[in-house]
Amino acid sequence: MWTMTKNKITDFCDQIMMRLHLNTRSILKWYAIVLFVAPLLFWGLLEFRVVIAKISLLDMLRNQPTIAISVIVAITDFILGYYCWLEKDKLISCTKDLKIFWICQCFCQLLVGNLVCLMLSLFGLRALRSLDTTTTKVAYLYFKVVIIISTVLYALCILLLGLIGLKGLRG
């Protein structure tokens, strides 16, 4: 049963990737674009809300801690998107570390609810199987640091949101 469902899902993902002409390089490019543009749009929405509510941004962040946590997620997304855009050639050169990156991003983007990036990271994992495995090199330290820092920040944001939710349940 599980094997049949898994095969249907992977076939569906393969068909989408084939129709959209997605490969590892293009998936990483789109992932970086989404991570770079979405926080800018979120910032525009925050500015719009500040103007409409006629309060300062600092007051909004103090009064609504979920927005403050969303700002942390947006900043992390922006930095990660910018990094992926600048270093996409180096990131693709190490398939082992790119696989770790995609796995961490699948987990983190699922936790923060970024479904577009979750799908792109799943496509990225799927596309790695067709990538030439002879191009593996040892990734440089910055890549590993970016993976660790972004994962820790996403996990911290989810923990903070959970604490806010528990506080809300208690009253």
Coordinates of C-alpha atoms in Angstrom, one line a residue:
M1 CA 0.0 0.0 0.0
W2 CA 2.7 2.5 1.1
T3 CA 4.9 1.6 -1.9
M4 CA 2.1 2.2 -4.4
T5 CA 1.2 5.6 -2.8
K6 CA 4.9 6.6 -2.7
N7 CA 5.3 5.6 -6.4
K8 CA 2.3 7.7 -7.4
I9 CA 3.6 10.7 -5.5
T10 CA 7.1 10.4 -7.0
D11 CA 5.6 9.9 -10.5
F12 CA 3.4 13.0 -9.9
C13 CA 6.5 15.1 -8.8
D14 CA 8.5 13.8 -11.8
Q15 CA 5.7 14.8 -14.2
I16 CA 5.5 18.3 -12.7
M17 CA 9.3 18.7 -12.8
M18 CA 9.4 17.5 -16.4
R19 CA 6.6 19.8 -17.6
L20 CA 8.1 22.8 -15.9
H21 CA 11.6 21.8 -17.1
L22 CA 13.0 21.9 -13.5
N23 CA 16.4 20.7 -12.8
T24 CA 18.7 21.2 -9.8
R25 CA 19.9 24.6 -11.0
S26 CA 16.5 26.0 -11.9
I27 CA 14.9 24.8 -8.7
L28 CA 17.6 26.5 -6.6
K29 CA 17.2 29.6 -8.7
W30 CA 13.4 29.7 -8.1
Y31 CA 13.9 28.8 -4.4
A32 CA 16.2 31.8 -4.0
I33 CA 13.8 34.1 -5.8
V34 CA 10.9 33.0 -3.6
L35 CA 13.0 33.4 -0.4
F36 CA 14.2 36.8 -1.6
V37 CA 10.9 38.3 -2.8
A38 CA 8.4 36.9 -0.2
P39 CA 10.0 38.8 2.7
L40 CA 10.0 42.0 0.7
L41 CA 6.3 41.6 0.1
F42 CA 5.7 40.8 3.8
W43 CA 7.6 44.0 4.7
G44 CA 5.4 46.0 2.4
L45 CA 2.3 44.4 4.0
L46 CA 3.7 45.4 7.5
E47 CA 4.3 48.9 6.3
F48 CA 0.7 49.1 4.9
R49 CA -0.7 47.9 8.2
V50 CA 1.4 50.4 10.2
V51 CA 0.1 53.2 8.0
I52 CA -3.5 52.1 8.2
A53 CA -3.4 51.5 12.0
K54 CA -1.5 54.7 12.5
I55 CA 0.9 53.1 15.0
S56 CA 4.6 52.7 14.9
L57 CA 6.2 49.4 13.7
L58 CA 7.8 49.0 17.1
D59 CA 4.4 49.2 18.8
M60 CA 3.0 46.7 16.4
L61 CA 5.8 44.3 17.1
R62 CA 5.4 44.7 20.9
N63 CA 1.6 44.2 20.8
Q64 CA 1.6 41.3 18.4
P65 CA 4.4 38.9 19.1
T66 CA 3.4 36.6 16.3
I67 CA 4.2 39.4 13.8
A68 CA 7.6 39.8 15.6
I69 CA 8.3 36.1 15.1
S70 CA 7.2 36.4 11.5
V71 CA 9.6 39.2 11.0
I72 CA 12.4 36.9 12.2
V73 CA 11.3 34.2 9.8
A74 CA 11.2 36.8 7.0
I75 CA 14.7 38.1 7.7
T76 CA 16.0 34.5 7.8
D77 CA 14.3 33.8 4.5
F78 CA 15.7 37.0 2.9
I79 CA 19.2 36.2 4.0
L80 CA 19.0 32.6 2.9
G81 CA 17.5 33.6 -0.4
Y82 CA 20.2 36.2 -1.0
Y83 CA 22.9 33.7 -0.1
C84 CA 21.4 31.0 -2.4
W85 CA 21.2 33.4 -5.2
L86 CA 24.8 34.6 -4.9
E87 CA 26.3 31.1 -4.3
K88 CA 24.1 28.9 -6.4
D89 CA 27.0 27.6 -8.5
K90 CA 29.0 26.6 -5.5
L91 CA 26.0 25.1 -3.8
I92 CA 25.2 22.8 -6.8
S93 CA 28.8 21.6 -6.9
C94 CA 28.5 19.5 -3.7
T95 CA 25.6 17.1 -4.0
K96 CA 26.0 15.7 -0.5
D97 CA 25.8 19.0 1.2
L98 CA 23.0 20.1 -1.2
K99 CA 21.0 17.1 -0.1
I100 CA 21.5 18.0 3.6
F101 CA 20.4 21.6 2.7
W102 CA 17.2 20.4 0.9
I103 CA 16.3 18.1 3.8
C104 CA 16.8 20.8 6.4
Q105 CA 14.8 23.2 4.2
C106 CA 12.0 20.7 3.8
F107 CA 11.7 20.4 7.5
C108 CA 12.1 24.1 8.3
Q109 CA 9.7 25.3 5.6
L110 CA 7.1 22.8 6.7
L111 CA 7.4 24.1 10.2
V112 CA 7.0 27.8 9.3
G113 CA 4.2 27.0 6.8
N114 CA 6.0 28.2 3.6
L115 CA 4.4 25.7 1.3
V116 CA 5.8 27.0 -1.9
C117 CA 9.4 26.6 -0.6
L118 CA 8.4 23.2 0.8
M119 CA 7.4 22.0 -2.6
L120 CA 10.5 23.5 -4.2
S121 CA 12.7 21.8 -1.6
L122 CA 11.0 18.5 -2.3
F123 CA 11.5 19.0 -6.0
G124 CA 15.2 19.8 -5.2
L125 CA 15.6 16.5 -3.4
R126 CA 13.9 14.7 -6.2
A127 CA 16.1 16.4 -8.8
L128 CA 19.3 15.4 -7.0
R129 CA 18.9 11.8 -8.1
S130 CA 19.5 12.9 -11.7
L131 CA 22.5 15.1 -10.8
D132 CA 25.9 13.8 -11.7
T133 CA 27.3 12.4 -8.4
T134 CA 30.9 12.7 -9.6
T135 CA 30.8 16.5 -9.0
T136 CA 30.9 16.1 -5.3
K137 CA 33.4 18.3 -3.6
V138 CA 33.8 19.3 0.0
A139 CA 31.6 22.2 0.7
Y140 CA 33.0 25.3 2.2
L141 CA 32.4 26.3 5.8
Y142 CA 30.0 29.2 5.0
F143 CA 27.5 26.9 3.4
K144 CA 27.4 24.7 6.5
V145 CA 27.1 27.7 8.8
V146 CA 24.2 29.1 6.8
I147 CA 22.4 25.7 7.0
I148 CA 22.9 25.5 10.8
I149 CA 22.0 29.1 11.5
S150 CA 18.9 29.2 9.4
T151 CA 17.7 25.8 10.8
V152 CA 18.2 27.1 14.4
L153 CA 16.4 30.3 13.7
Y154 CA 13.4 28.5 12.1
A155 CA 13.3 26.1 15.1
L156 CA 13.5 29.0 17.5
C157 CA 10.6 30.7 15.8
I158 CA 8.5 27.6 15.9
L159 CA 9.3 27.2 19.6
L160 CA 8.3 30.8 20.3
L161 CA 5.0 30.4 18.3
G162 CA 4.3 27.3 20.3
L163 CA 4.9 29.1 23.6
I164 CA 2.6 31.9 22.4
G165 CA -0.1 29.3 21.5
L166 CA 0.2 27.6 25.0
K167 CA 0.0 31.0 26.7
G168 CA -3.2 31.7 24.7
L169 CA -4.7 28.4 25.7
R170 CA -4.1 29.1 29.4
G171 CA -5.8 32.4 29.2

